[in-house]
Short mmCIF file of C-alpha atoms in Angstrom, two decimals:
data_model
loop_
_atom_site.label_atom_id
_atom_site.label_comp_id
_atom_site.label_asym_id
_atom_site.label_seq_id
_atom_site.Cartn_x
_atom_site.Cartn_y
_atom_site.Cartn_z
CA UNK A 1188 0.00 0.00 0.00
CA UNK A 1189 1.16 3.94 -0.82
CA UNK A 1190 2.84 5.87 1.93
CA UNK A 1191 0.55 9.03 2.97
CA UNK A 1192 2.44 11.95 5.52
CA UNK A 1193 -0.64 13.24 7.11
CA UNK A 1194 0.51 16.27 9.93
CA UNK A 1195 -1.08 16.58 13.13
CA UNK A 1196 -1.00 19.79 15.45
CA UNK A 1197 -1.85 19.40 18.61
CA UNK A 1198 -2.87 22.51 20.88
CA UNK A 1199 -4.02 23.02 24.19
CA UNK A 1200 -7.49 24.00 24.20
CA UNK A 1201 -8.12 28.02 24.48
CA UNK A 1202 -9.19 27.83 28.13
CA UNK A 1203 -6.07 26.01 29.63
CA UNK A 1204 -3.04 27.69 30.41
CA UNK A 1205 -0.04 27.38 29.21
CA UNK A 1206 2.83 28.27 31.03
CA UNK A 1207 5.79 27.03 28.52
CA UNK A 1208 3.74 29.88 26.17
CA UNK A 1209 4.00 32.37 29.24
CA UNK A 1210 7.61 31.70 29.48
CA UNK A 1211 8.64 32.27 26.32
CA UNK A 1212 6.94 35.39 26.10
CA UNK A 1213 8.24 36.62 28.99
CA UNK A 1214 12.01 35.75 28.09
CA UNK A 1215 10.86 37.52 24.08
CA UNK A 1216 9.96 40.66 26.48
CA UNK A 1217 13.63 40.27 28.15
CA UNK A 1218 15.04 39.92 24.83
CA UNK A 1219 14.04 43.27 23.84
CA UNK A 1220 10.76 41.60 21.57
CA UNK A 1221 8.05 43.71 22.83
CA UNK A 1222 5.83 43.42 20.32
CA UNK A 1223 5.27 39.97 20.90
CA UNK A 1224 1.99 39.64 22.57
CA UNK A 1225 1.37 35.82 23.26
CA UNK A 1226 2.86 32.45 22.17
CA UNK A 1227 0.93 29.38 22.39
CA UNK A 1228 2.72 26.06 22.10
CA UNK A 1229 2.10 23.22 20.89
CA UNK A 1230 3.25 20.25 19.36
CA UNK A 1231 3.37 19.22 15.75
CA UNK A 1232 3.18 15.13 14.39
CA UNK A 1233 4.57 14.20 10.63
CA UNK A 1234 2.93 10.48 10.77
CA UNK A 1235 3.75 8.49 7.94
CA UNK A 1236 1.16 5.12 7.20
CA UNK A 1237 0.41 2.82 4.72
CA UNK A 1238 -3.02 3.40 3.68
CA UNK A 1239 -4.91 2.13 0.32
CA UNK A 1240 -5.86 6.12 -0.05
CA UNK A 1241 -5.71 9.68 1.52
CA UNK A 1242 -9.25 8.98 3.33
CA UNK A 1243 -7.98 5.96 4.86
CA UNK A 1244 -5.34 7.79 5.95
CA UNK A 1245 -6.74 10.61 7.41
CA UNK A 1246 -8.95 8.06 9.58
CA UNK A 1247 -5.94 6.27 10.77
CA UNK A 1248 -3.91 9.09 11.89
CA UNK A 1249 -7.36 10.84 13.34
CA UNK A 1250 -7.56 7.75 15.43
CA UNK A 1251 -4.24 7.54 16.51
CA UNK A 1252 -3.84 11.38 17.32
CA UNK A 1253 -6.95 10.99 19.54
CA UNK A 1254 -5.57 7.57 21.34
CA UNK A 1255 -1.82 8.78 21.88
CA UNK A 1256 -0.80 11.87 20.40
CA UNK A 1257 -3.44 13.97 22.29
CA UNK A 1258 -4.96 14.48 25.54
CA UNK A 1259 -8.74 15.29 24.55
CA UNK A 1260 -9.08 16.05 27.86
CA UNK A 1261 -6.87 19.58 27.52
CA UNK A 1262 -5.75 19.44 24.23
CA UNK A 1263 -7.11 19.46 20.52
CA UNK A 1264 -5.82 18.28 17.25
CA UNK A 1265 -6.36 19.16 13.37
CA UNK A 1266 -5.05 17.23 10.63
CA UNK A 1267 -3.86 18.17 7.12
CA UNK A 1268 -2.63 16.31 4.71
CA UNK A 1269 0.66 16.64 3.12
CA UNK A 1270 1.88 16.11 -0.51
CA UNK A 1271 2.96 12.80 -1.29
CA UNK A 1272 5.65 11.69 0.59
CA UNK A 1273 8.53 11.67 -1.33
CA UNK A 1274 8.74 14.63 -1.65
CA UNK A 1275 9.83 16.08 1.89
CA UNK B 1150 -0.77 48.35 15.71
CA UNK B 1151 -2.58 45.36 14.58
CA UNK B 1152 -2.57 41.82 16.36
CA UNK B 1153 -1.14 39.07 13.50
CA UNK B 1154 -0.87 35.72 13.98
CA UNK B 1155 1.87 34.01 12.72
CA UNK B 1156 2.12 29.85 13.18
CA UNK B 1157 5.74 28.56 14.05
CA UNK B 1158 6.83 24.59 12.78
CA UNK B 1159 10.14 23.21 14.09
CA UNK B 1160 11.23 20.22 13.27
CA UNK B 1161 14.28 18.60 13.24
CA UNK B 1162 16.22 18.39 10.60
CA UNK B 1163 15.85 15.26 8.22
CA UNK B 1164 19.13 13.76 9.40
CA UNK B 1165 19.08 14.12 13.01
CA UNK B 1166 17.32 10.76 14.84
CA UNK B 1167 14.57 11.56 16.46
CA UNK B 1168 14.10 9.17 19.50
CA UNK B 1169 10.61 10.16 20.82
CA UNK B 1170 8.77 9.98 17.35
CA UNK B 1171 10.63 6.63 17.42
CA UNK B 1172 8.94 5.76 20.61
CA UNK B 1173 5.53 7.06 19.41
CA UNK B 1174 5.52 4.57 16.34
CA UNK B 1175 7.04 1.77 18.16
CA UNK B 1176 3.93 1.91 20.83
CA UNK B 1177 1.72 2.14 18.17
CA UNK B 1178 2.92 -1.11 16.67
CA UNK B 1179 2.25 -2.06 20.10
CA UNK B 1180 -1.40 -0.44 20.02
CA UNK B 1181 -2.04 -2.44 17.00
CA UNK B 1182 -1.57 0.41 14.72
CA UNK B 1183 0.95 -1.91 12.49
CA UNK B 1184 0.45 0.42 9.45
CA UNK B 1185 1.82 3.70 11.06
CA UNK B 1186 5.57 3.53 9.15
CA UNK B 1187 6.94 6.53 10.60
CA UNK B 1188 6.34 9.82 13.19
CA UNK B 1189 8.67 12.54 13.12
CA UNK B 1190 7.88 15.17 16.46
CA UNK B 1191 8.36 18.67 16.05
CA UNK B 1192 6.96 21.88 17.79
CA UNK B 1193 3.94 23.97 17.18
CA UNK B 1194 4.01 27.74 18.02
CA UNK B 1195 1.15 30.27 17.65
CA UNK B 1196 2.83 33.72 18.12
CA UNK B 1197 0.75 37.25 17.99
CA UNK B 1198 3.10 39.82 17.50
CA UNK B 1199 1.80 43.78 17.10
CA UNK B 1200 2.74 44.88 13.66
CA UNK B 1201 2.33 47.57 11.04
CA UNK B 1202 1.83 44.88 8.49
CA UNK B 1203 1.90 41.41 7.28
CA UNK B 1204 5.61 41.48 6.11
CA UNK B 1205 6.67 42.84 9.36
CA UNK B 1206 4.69 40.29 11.22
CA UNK B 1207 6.65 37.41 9.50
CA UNK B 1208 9.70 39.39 9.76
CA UNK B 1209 9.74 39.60 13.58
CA UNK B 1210 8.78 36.21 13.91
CA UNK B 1211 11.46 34.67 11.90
CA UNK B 1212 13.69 36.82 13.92
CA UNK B 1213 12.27 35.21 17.16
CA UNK B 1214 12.36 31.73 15.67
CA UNK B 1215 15.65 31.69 14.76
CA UNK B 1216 16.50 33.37 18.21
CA UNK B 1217 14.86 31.31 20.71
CA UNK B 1218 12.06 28.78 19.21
CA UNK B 1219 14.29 26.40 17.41
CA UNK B 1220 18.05 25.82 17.75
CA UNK B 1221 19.61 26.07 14.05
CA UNK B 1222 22.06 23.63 14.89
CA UNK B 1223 19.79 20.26 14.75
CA UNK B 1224 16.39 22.23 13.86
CA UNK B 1225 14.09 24.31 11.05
CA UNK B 1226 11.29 25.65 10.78
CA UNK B 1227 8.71 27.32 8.68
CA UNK B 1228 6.14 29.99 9.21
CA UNK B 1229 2.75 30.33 8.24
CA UNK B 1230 0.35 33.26 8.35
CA UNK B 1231 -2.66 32.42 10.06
CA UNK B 1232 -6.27 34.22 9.24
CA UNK B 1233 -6.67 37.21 11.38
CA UNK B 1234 -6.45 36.90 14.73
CA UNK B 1235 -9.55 37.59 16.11
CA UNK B 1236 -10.77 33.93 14.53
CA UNK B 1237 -8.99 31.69 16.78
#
């Protein structure tokens, strides 16, 4: 079966803090960066499977992200998909 | 000046091992999820920076990413304007 590289971002949801976020902004502000006026973080998947086609895909890598890549308690995830995967 | 929000990927670079996406697809296999062939973990960053425009937006940003987001040596990264920030 074909390769697909599907990405997955995974962020906190909006009403959970996030203090690695607050810290980095904070160490921007001591860097001279005021303009900077939040950072987020998060964290970013490229999964690679072996699928039949890009649908498949997308559900394998939807069901992974929700069993292990994020907490769906706190976080969320969105997928995209990337171009064929020779090509990164 | 306008909020803009610009979205941060690091990742490392192609020839540097990357031992916890290794992990990730190795419990996977464990999971069950045999057709996952590879994960690659990078970070996700969604900065807001106060700008005049667009171009200065990306501009700071790149200078902050370079600075303190991702570490040249064994990392890159790519940025990506997101819609306006008042969407989120």
């Amino acid at each position: 079966m074909p390769l697909h590289t599907v990405r997955v971002f995974v962020t906190l949801k909006p009403s959970v803090f996030d203090p690695q976020g607050r810290t980095i902004v904070e160490s921007l502000h001591s860097l001279g960066y005021g303009n900077v006026a939040d950072v987020r973080q998060g964290k970013y998947f490229e999964v690679q499977v072996e699928a039949a086609n890009a649908e498949d895909a997308d559900a394998l890598v939807r069901d992974v992200s929700s069993t292990l890549l994020a907490n769906p308690v706190i976080e969320g995830f969105r997928l995209e998909r990337a171009e064929p995967a020779g090509r990164r």
